Short mmCIF file of C-alpha atoms in Angstrom, two decimals:
data_model
loop_
_atom_site.label_atom_id
_atom_site.label_comp_id
_atom_site.label_asym_id
_atom_site.label_seq_id
_atom_site.Cartn_x
_atom_site.Cartn_y
_atom_site.Cartn_z
CA UNK A 5 11.06 17.27 0.49
CA UNK A 6 8.11 18.76 1.92
CA UNK A 7 7.11 18.48 5.59
CA UNK A 8 3.43 19.11 4.89
CA UNK A 9 1.01 16.08 5.20
CA UNK A 10 1.12 13.64 2.25
CA UNK A 11 -1.70 11.58 0.83
CA UNK A 12 -0.79 8.51 -1.57
CA UNK A 13 -3.20 6.47 -3.53
CA UNK A 14 -1.73 2.88 -4.52
CA UNK A 15 -3.69 0.75 -6.97
CA UNK A 16 -2.83 -2.93 -7.11
CA UNK A 17 -4.23 -5.94 -8.92
CA UNK A 18 -4.02 -9.53 -8.03
CA UNK A 19 -3.67 -12.53 -10.54
CA UNK A 20 -6.53 -14.33 -10.95
CA UNK A 21 -6.89 -16.94 -8.18
CA UNK A 22 -4.40 -15.12 -5.88
CA UNK A 23 -6.85 -12.41 -4.52
CA UNK A 24 -7.63 -13.86 -1.20
CA UNK A 25 -3.69 -14.49 -0.67
CA UNK A 26 -2.77 -10.92 -1.80
CA UNK A 27 -5.73 -9.49 0.20
CA UNK A 28 -4.66 -11.31 3.39
CA UNK A 29 -1.08 -9.99 3.26
CA UNK A 30 -1.99 -6.53 2.28
CA UNK A 31 -4.67 -6.65 5.37
CA UNK A 32 -1.72 -7.74 7.78
CA UNK A 33 0.27 -4.79 6.24
CA UNK A 34 -2.26 -2.34 6.90
CA UNK A 35 -2.48 -3.54 10.70
CA UNK A 36 1.40 -3.02 11.38
CA UNK A 37 1.57 -0.10 9.14
CA UNK A 38 -1.17 1.66 11.40
CA UNK A 39 1.21 1.60 14.16
CA UNK A 40 4.14 3.21 12.54
CA UNK A 41 5.33 7.04 13.39
CA UNK A 42 3.56 9.25 11.23
CA UNK A 43 0.79 7.35 9.71
CA UNK A 44 -2.37 9.45 9.86
CA UNK A 45 -4.47 6.85 7.77
CA UNK A 46 -3.65 3.69 6.02
CA UNK A 47 -6.82 2.12 4.49
CA UNK A 48 -7.39 -0.73 2.25
CA UNK A 49 -10.27 -0.88 -0.24
CA UNK A 50 -11.60 -3.48 -2.87
CA UNK A 51 -12.99 -2.17 -6.14
CA UNK A 52 -16.71 -2.84 -7.00
CA UNK A 53 -15.98 -3.70 -10.54
CA UNK A 54 -12.94 -6.11 -10.23
CA UNK A 55 -12.36 -7.82 -6.87
CA UNK A 56 -8.73 -8.13 -8.03
CA UNK A 57 -8.32 -4.61 -7.59
CA UNK A 58 -7.43 -3.11 -4.21
CA UNK A 59 -6.82 0.12 -3.24
CA UNK A 60 -4.46 1.96 -0.42
CA UNK A 61 -5.33 5.24 0.28
CA UNK A 62 -2.85 6.47 3.18
CA UNK A 63 -1.85 9.65 4.76
CA UNK A 64 1.45 10.53 6.29
CA UNK A 65 2.43 13.51 8.72
CA UNK A 66 5.50 14.28 5.88
CA UNK A 67 6.91 12.67 2.84
CA UNK A 68 9.86 11.65 4.99
CA UNK A 69 8.03 9.47 7.12
CA UNK A 70 6.13 7.87 4.02
CA UNK A 71 9.92 7.03 2.70
CA UNK A 72 10.64 5.75 6.04
CA UNK A 73 7.68 3.19 5.72
CA UNK A 74 8.49 2.24 2.59
CA UNK A 75 12.08 1.38 3.66
CA UNK A 76 10.60 0.15 7.15
CA UNK A 77 10.13 -3.49 8.66
CA UNK A 78 6.40 -3.66 7.89
CA UNK A 79 7.15 -3.29 4.24
CA UNK A 80 10.29 -5.32 4.12
CA UNK A 81 8.14 -8.32 5.84
CA UNK A 82 5.35 -7.73 3.06
CA UNK A 83 7.81 -7.94 0.24
CA UNK A 84 9.81 -10.72 1.70
CA UNK A 85 6.58 -12.91 2.13
CA UNK A 86 6.47 -13.32 -1.61
CA UNK A 87 3.61 -11.27 -2.44
CA UNK A 88 5.36 -10.14 -5.65
CA UNK A 89 4.16 -13.24 -7.31
CA UNK A 90 0.62 -12.24 -6.34
CA UNK A 91 0.43 -8.98 -8.44
CA UNK A 92 -0.86 -9.21 -12.12
CA UNK A 93 1.61 -6.99 -13.22
CA UNK A 94 4.19 -5.48 -10.39
CA UNK A 95 5.49 -2.78 -12.59
CA UNK A 96 1.80 -1.72 -13.28
CA UNK A 97 0.97 -1.15 -9.58
CA UNK A 98 0.70 2.73 -9.17
CA UNK A 99 1.36 5.11 -6.66
CA UNK A 100 -0.50 8.71 -6.92
CA UNK A 101 0.44 11.68 -4.83
CA UNK A 102 -2.44 13.79 -3.95
CA UNK A 103 -2.47 17.73 -3.93
CA UNK A 104 -3.44 19.03 -0.72
#
């Protein structure tokens, strides 16, 4: 595990008609995550071509801090809120590590 900064791009797609509910939950997650230790950037973007597609761009001080975020309270609240039902295909939600 590297101690250098880590950038992640996470691409999600909402089920038709669930865009607003998923977007609201994701925006709440952004607000909470920006307060986490090691979070340098946590942005949520929406596709211009498909309003169901939202893209997180996040940068963490280290991979360990990103992993702590993935197991942390904000992410647990996000998952417990039922958002899994809002994704078009949760298994297809993608994480990309960006070299840098």
